[in-house]
mmCIF file of C-alpha atoms in Angstrom:
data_model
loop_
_atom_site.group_PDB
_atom_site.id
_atom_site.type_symbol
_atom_site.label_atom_id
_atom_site.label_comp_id
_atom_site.label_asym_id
_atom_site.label_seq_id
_atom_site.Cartn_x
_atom_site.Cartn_y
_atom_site.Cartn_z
ATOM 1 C CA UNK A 333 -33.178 8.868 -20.646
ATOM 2 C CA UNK A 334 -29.464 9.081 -20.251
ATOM 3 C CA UNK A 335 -28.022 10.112 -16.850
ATOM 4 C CA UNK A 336 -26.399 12.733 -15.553
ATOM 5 C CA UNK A 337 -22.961 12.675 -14.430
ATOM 6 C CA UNK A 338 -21.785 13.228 -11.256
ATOM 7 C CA UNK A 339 -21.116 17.153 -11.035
ATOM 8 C CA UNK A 340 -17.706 17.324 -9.602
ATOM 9 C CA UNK A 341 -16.506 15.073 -12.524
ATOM 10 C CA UNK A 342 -17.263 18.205 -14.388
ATOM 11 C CA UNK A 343 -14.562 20.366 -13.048
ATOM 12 C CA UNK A 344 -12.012 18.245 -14.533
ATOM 13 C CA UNK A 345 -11.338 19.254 -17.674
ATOM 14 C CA UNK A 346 -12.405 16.833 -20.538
ATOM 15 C CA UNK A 347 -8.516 17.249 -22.395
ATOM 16 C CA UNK A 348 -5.518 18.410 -20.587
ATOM 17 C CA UNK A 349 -1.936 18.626 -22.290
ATOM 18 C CA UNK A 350 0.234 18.396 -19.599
ATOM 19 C CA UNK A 351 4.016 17.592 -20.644
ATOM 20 C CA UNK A 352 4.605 15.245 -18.296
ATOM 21 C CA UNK A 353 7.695 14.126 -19.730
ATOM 22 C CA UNK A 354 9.080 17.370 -19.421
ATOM 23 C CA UNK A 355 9.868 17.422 -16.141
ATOM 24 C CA UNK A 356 10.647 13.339 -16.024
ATOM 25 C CA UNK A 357 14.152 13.781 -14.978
ATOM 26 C CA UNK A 358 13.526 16.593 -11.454
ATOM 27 C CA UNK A 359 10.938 13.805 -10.610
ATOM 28 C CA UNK A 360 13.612 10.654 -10.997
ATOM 29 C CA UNK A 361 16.126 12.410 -9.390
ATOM 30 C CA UNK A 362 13.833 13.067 -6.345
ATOM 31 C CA UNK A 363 12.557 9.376 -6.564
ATOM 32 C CA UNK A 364 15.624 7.927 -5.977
ATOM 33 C CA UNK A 365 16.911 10.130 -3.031
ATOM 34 C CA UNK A 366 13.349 9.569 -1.346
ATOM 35 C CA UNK A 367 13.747 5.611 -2.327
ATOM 36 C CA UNK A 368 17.624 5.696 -0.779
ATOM 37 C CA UNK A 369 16.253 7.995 2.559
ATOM 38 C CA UNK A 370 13.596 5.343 2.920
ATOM 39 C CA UNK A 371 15.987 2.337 2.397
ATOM 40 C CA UNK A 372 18.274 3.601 4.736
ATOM 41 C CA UNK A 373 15.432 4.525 7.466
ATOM 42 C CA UNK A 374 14.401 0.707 7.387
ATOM 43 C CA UNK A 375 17.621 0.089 9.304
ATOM 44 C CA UNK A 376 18.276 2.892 11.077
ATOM 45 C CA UNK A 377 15.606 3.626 13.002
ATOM 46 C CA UNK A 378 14.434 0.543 11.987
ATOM 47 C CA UNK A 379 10.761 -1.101 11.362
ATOM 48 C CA UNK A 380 8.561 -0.477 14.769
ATOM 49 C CA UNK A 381 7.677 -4.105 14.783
ATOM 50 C CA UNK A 382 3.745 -4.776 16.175
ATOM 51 C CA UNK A 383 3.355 -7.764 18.020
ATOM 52 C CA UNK A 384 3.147 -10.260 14.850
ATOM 53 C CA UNK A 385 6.868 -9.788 14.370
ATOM 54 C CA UNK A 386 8.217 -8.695 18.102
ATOM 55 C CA UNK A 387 6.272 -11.394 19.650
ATOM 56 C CA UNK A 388 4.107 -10.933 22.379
ATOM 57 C CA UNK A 389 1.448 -12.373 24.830
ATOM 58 C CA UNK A 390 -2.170 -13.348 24.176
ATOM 59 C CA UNK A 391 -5.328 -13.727 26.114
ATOM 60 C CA UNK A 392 -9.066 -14.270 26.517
ATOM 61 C CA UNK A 393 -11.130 -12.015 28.046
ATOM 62 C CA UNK A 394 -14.815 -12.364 28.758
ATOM 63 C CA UNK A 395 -17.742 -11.817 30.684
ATOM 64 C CA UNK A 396 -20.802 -13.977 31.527
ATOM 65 C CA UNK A 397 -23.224 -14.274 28.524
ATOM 66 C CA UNK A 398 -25.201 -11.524 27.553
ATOM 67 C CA UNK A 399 -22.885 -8.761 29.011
ATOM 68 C CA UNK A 400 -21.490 -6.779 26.099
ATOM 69 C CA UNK A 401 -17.279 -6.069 27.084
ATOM 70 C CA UNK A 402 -15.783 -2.609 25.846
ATOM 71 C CA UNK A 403 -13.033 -3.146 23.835
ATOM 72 C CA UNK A 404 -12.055 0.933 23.679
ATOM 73 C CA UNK A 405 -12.024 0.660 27.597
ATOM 74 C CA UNK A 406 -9.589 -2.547 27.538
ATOM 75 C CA UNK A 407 -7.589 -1.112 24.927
ATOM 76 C CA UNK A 408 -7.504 1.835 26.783
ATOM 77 C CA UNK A 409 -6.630 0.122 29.981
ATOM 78 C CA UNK A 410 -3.815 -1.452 28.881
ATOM 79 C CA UNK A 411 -2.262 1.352 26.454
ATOM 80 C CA UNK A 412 -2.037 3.157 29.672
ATOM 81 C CA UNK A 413 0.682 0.447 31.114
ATOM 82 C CA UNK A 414 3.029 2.116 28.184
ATOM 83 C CA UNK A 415 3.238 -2.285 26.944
ATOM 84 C CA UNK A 416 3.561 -1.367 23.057
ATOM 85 C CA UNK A 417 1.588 -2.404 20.789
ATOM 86 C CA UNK A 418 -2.260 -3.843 21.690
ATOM 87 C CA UNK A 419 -4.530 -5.347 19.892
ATOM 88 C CA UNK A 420 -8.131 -6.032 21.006
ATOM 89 C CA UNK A 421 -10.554 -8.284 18.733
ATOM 90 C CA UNK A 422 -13.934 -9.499 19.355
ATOM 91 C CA UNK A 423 -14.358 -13.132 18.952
ATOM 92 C CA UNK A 424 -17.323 -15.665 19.156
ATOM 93 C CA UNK A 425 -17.993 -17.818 22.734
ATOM 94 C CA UNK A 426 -16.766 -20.953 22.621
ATOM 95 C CA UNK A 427 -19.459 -22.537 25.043
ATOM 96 C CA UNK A 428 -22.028 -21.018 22.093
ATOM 97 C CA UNK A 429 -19.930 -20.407 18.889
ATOM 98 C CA UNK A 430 -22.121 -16.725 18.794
ATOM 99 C CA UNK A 431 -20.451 -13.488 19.187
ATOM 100 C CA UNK A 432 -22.127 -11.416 21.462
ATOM 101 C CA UNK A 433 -19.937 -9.064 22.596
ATOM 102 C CA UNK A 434 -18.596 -10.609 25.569
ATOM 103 C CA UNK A 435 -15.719 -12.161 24.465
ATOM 104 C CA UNK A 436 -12.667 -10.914 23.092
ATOM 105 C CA UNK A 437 -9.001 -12.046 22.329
ATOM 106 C CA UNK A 438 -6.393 -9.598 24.128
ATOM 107 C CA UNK A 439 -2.652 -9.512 22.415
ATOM 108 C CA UNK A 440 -0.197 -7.072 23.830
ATOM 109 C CA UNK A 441 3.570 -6.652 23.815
ATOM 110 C CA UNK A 442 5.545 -7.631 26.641
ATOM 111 C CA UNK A 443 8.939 -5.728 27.374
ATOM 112 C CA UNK A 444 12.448 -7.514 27.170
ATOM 113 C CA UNK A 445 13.666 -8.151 30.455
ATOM 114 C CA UNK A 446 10.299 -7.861 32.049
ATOM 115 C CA UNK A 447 8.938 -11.048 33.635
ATOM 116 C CA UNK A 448 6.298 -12.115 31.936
ATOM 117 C CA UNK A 449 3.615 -13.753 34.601
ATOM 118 C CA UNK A 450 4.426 -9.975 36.234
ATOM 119 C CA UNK A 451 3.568 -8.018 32.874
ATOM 120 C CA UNK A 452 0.268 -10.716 32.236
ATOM 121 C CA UNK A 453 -0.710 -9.852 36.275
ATOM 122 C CA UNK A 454 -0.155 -6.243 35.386
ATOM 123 C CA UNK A 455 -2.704 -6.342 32.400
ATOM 124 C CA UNK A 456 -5.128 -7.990 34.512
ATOM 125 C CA UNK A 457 -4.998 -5.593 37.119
ATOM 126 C CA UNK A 458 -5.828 -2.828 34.626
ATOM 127 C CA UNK A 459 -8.320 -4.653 32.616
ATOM 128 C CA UNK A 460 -10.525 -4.701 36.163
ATOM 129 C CA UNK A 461 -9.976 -1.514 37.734
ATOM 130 C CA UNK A 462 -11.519 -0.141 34.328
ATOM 131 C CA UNK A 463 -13.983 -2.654 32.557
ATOM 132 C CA UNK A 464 -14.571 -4.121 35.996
ATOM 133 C CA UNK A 465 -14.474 -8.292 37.206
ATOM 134 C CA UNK A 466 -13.465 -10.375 34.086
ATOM 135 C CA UNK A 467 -12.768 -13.856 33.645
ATOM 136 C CA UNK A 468 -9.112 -14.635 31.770
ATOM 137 C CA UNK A 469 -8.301 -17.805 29.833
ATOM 138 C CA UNK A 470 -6.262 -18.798 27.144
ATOM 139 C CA UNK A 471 -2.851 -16.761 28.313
ATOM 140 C CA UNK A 472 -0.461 -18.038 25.859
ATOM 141 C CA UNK A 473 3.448 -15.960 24.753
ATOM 142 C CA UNK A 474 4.349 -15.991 20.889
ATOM 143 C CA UNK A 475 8.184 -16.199 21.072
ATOM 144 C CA UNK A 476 10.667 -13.897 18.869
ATOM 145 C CA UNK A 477 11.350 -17.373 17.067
ATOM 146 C CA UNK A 478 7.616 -17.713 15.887
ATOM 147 C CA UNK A 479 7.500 -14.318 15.293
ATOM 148 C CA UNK A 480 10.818 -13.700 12.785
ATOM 149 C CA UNK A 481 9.296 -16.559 11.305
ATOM 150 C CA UNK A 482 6.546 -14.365 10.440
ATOM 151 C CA UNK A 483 8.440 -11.185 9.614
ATOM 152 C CA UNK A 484 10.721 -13.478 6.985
ATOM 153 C CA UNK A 485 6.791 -15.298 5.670
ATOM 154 C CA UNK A 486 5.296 -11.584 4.974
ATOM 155 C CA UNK A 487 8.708 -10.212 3.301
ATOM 156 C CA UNK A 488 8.286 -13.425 0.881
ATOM 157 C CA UNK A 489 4.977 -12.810 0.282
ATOM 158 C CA UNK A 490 5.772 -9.207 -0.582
ATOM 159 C CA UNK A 491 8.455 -10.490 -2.901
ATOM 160 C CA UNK A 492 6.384 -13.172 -5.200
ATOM 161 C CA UNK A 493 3.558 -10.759 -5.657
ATOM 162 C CA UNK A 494 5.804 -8.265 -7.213
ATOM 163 C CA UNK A 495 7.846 -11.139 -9.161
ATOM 164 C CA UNK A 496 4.305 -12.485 -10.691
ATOM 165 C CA UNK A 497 3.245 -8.714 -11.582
ATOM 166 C CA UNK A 498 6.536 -8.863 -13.266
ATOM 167 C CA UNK A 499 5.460 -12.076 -15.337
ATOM 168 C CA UNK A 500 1.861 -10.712 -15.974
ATOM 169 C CA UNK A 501 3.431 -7.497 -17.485
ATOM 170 C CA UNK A 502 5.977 -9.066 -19.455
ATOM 171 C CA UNK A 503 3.570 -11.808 -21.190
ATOM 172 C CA UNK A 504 1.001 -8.910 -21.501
ATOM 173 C CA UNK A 505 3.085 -6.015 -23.133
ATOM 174 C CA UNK A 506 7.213 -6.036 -23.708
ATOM 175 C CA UNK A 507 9.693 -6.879 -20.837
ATOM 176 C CA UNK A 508 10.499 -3.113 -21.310
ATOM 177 C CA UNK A 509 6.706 -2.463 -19.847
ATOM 178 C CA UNK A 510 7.536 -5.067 -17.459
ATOM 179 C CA UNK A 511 11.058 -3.674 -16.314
ATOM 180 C CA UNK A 512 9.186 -0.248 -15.845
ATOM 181 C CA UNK A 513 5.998 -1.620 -14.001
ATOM 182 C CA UNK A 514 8.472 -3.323 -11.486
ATOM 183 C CA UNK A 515 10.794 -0.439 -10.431
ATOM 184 C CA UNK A 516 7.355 1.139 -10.483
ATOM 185 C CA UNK A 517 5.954 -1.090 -7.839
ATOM 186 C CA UNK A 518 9.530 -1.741 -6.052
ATOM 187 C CA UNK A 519 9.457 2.145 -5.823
ATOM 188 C CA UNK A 520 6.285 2.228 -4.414
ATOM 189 C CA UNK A 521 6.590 -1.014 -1.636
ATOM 190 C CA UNK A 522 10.076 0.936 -0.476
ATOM 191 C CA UNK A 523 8.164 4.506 -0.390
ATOM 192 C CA UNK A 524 5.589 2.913 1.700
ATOM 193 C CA UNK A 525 8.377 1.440 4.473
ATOM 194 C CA UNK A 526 9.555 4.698 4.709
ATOM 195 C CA UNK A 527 6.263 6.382 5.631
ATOM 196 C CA UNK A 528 5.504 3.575 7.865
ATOM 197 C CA UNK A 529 9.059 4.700 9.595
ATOM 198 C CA UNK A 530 8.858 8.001 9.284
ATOM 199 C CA UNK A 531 5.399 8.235 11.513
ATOM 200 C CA UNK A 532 6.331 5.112 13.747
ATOM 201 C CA UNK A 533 3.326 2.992 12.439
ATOM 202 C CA UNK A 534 3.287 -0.510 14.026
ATOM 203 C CA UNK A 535 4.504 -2.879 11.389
ATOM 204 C CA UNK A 536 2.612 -6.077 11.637
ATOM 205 C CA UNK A 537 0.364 -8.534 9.607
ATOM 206 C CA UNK A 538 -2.259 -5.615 8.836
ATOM 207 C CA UNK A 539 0.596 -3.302 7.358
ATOM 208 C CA UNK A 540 1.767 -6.401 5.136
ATOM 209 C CA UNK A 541 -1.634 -6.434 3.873
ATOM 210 C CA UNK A 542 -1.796 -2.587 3.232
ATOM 211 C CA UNK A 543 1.406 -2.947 1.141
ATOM 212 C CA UNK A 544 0.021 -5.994 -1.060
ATOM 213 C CA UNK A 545 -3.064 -3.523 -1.431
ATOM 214 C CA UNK A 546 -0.694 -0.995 -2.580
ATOM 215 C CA UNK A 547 1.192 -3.111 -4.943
ATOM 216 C CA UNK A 548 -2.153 -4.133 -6.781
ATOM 217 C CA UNK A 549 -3.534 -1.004 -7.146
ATOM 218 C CA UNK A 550 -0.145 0.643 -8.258
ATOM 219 C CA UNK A 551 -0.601 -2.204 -11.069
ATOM 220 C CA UNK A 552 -4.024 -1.557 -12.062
ATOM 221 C CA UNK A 553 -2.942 2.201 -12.867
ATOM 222 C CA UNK A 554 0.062 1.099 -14.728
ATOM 223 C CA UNK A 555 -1.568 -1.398 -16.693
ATOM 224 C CA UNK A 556 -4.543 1.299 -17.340
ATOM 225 C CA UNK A 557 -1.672 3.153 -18.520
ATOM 226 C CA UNK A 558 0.590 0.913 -20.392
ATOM 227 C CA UNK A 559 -2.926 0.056 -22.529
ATOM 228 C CA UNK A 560 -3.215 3.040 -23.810
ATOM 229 C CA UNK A 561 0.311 3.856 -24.568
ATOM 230 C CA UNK A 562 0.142 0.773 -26.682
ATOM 231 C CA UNK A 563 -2.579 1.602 -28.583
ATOM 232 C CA UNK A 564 -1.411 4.832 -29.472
ATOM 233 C CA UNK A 565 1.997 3.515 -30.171
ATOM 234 C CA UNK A 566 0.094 1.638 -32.872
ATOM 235 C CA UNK A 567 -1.827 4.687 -34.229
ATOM 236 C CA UNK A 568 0.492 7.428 -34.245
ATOM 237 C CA UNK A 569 4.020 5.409 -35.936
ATOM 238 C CA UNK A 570 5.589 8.457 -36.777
ATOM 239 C CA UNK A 571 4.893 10.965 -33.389
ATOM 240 C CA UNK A 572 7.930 11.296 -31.528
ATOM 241 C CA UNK A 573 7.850 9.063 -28.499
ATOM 242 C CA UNK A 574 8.149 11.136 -25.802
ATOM 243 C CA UNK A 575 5.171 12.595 -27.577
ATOM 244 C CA UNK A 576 3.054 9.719 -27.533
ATOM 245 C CA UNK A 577 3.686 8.904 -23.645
ATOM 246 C CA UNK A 578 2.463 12.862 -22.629
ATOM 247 C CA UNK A 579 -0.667 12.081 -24.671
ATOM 248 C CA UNK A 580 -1.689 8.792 -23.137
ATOM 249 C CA UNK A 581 -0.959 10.122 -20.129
ATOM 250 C CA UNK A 582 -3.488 12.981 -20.408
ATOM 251 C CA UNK A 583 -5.879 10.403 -21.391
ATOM 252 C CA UNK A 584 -5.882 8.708 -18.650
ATOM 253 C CA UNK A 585 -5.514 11.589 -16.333
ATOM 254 C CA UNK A 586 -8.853 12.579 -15.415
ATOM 255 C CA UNK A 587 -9.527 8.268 -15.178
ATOM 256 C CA UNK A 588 -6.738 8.129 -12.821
ATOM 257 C CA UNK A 589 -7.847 11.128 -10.309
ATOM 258 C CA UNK A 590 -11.291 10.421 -10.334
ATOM 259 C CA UNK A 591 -10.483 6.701 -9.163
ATOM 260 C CA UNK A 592 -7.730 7.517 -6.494
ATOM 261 C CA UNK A 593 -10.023 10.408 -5.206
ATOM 262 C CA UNK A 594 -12.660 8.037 -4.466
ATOM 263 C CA UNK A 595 -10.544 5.681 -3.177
ATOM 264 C CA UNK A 596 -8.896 7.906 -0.771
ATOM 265 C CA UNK A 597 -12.064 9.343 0.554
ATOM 266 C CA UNK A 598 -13.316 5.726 1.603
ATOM 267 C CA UNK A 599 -9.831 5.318 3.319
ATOM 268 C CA UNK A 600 -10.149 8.860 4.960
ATOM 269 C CA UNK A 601 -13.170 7.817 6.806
ATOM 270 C CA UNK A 602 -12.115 4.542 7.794
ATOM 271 C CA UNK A 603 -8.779 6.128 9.323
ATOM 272 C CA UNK A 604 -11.353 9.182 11.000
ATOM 273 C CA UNK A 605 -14.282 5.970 12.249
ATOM 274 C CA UNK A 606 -11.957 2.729 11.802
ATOM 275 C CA UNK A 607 -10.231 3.461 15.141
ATOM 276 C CA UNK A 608 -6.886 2.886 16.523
ATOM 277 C CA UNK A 609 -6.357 -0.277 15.078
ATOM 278 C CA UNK A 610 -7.173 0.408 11.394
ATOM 279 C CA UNK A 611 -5.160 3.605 11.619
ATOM 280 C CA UNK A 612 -2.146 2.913 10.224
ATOM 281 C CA UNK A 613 -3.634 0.692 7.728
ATOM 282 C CA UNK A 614 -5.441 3.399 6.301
ATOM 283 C CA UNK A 615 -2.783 5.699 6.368
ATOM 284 C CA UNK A 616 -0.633 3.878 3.908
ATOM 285 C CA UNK A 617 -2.901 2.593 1.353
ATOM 286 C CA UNK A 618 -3.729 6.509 0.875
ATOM 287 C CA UNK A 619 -0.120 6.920 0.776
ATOM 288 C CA UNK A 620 0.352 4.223 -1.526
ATOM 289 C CA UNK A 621 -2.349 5.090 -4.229
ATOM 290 C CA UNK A 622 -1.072 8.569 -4.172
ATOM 291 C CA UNK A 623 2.403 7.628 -5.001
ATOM 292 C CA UNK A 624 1.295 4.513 -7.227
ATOM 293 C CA UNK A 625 -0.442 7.158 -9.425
ATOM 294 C CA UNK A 626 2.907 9.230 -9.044
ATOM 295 C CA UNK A 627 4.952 6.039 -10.633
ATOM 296 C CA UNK A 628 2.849 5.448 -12.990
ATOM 297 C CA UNK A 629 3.299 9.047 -14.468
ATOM 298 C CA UNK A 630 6.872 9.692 -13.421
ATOM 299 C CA UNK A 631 8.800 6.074 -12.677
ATOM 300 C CA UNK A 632 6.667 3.431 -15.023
ATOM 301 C CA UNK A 633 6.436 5.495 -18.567
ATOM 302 C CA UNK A 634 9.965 7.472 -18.391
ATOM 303 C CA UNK A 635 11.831 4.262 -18.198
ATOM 304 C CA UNK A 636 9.940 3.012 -21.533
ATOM 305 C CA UNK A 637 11.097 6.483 -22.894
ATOM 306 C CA UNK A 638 14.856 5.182 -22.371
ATOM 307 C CA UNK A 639 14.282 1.649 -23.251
ATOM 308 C CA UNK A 640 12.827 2.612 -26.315
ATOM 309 C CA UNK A 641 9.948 0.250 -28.014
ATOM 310 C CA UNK A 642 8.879 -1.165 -31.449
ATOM 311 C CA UNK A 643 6.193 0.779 -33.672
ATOM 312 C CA UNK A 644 3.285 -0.803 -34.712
ATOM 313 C CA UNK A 645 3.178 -3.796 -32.615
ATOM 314 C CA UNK A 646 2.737 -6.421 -35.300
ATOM 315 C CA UNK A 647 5.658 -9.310 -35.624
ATOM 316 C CA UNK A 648 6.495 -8.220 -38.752
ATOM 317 C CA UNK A 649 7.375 -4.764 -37.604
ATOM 318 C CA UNK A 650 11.346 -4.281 -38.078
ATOM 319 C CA UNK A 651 11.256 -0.624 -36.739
ATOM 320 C CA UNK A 652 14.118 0.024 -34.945
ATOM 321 C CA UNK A 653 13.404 1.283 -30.988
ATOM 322 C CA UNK A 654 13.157 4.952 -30.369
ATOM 323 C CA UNK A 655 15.861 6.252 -28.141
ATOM 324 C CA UNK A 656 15.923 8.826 -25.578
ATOM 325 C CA UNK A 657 17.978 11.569 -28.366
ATOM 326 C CA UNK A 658 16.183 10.558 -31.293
ATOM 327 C CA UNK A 659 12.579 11.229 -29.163
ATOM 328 C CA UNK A 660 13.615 14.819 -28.119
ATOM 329 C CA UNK A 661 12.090 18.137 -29.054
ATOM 330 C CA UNK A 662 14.105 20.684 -31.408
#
């Protein structure tokens, strides 16, 4: 017996023809003024650093074994000293190796030109009036010099992942795919800095994370996309070119909403239950797969359009490229 599909897959409608291309050049224009605005914002205000890249001080905090520690109240406790940035993570006891809730690792940001044994005795003071008597080990300070060191390791890491989804396009398709998939993705990573500016998010390890997250799911849509442009490059020779991008757009379409729907409604709840510290992460992968499906439609397949491609696909094909003017409508 064959099942039924889910019912709200039913509203979409099984064919759309949507002209995309159409309106190709409003939505570059608008890319690149949002791409400068967020360029520019990355400087002036500037990243809010978290702790990872401002540096910081760290600390255990437990309780005697059995006795389960709060980590709302402690984050709460110390948010209230107006430190930055705090992060509060269960960890396992080290007597036991088990984690059972009455240990947890403490990192919080510590002012410049604040003493630091003051700020750390500050901390304390607050931890105890609200969770009550702790014990305190482990106080250690991550430098600025560790933590540039970090900043200038996550900015790499950004970099090679969207140099080898360069590679993989290019071997895959034409380096005109791969030119497009890149400012695709290089659109997206810059879009994503300036949301994370625009609502203050704390920029640290997690965020760096959320943006490699981005820049892989921006590529599965573009490749999704890419796949079928190619195949219908090799079935309709003769449709203009322009034509054949609006049609494998369309279908793709209802592929490409039902899978960033879902996605975002798994990242809605996490940013609603996740709490504080998986806000911001949340907030810009949904960010990001909305404006990764964006590129694909608007930065990824117009810049193919001007490039121009071969027809057919096979080596022996001598067709000359189509061009932006010879593509366009009467």
């Amino acid at each position: 017996m064959a099942m039924r599909g889910w019912p709200l897959i039913k509203l979409l409608p099984e064919k759309t023809n949507l002209h995309f291309v159409k309106y190709s050049k409003a939505a570059g224009v608008l890319s690149v003024i949002l791409c400068v605005a967020a360029i520019v914002s990355c400087f002036v205000p500037g990243l809010n650093m978290g702790i990872d890249f401002r540096g910081g001080a760290s600390m255990e905090v437990s309780k005697p074994a059995g006795q389960t520690i709060e980590l709302d109240r402690v984050r709460e406790a110390v948010n209230g000293l107006n430190l930055g940035d705090v992060q509060v993570q269960g960890i396992a006891r080290r007597d036991s190796n088990v984690d059972d809730g009455s240990t947890a690792i403490l990192r919080f940001q510590v002012p410049e030109g604040r003493d630091q044994t003051q700020v750390v005795q500050q901390v304390e003071g607050a931890i105890n009036q609200t969770v009550g008597a702790v014990n305190y080990s482990g106080v250690s300070v991550v430098g600025s010099k560790v933590s540039g060191e970090l900043f200038t390791s996550g900015l790499l890491a950004l970099g090679v992942a969207v140099g080898l989804m360069f590679l993989y396009i290019w071997f895959r398709f034409e380096p005109q795919f791969g030119f497009g998939a890149v400012i695709g993705l290089l659109h997206d990573v810059v879009l994503t800095f300036g949301l994370i500016v625009l609502f203050r998010l704390e920029f640290s390890l997690n965020m760096v994370a959320a943006v490699l997250t981005v820049i892989g799911y921006s590529m599965n849509d573009t490749v999704v996309v890419f796949d079928r442009l190619r195949e219908n490059l090799r079935k309709y020779k003769t449709m203009p070119l322009r034509d054949v991008i609006d049609l494998s757009l369309n279908e793709t379409l209802s592929r490409t909403i039902i899978t960033g729907v879902t996605a975002v409604m798994v990242l809605a709840a996490l940013a609603i239950f996740g709490g504080e510290a998986l806000f911001g992460f949340s907030i810009a992968l949904m960010f990001g797969i909305i404006i990764g499906t964006y590129s694909s439609i608007y930065v990824g397949a117009p810049i193919i359009l001007l490039w121009g491609v071969k027809r057919g696909g096979g080596a022996s094909d001598d067709v000359k490229p189509v061009k932006l003017g010879m593509a366009s409508r009467p």
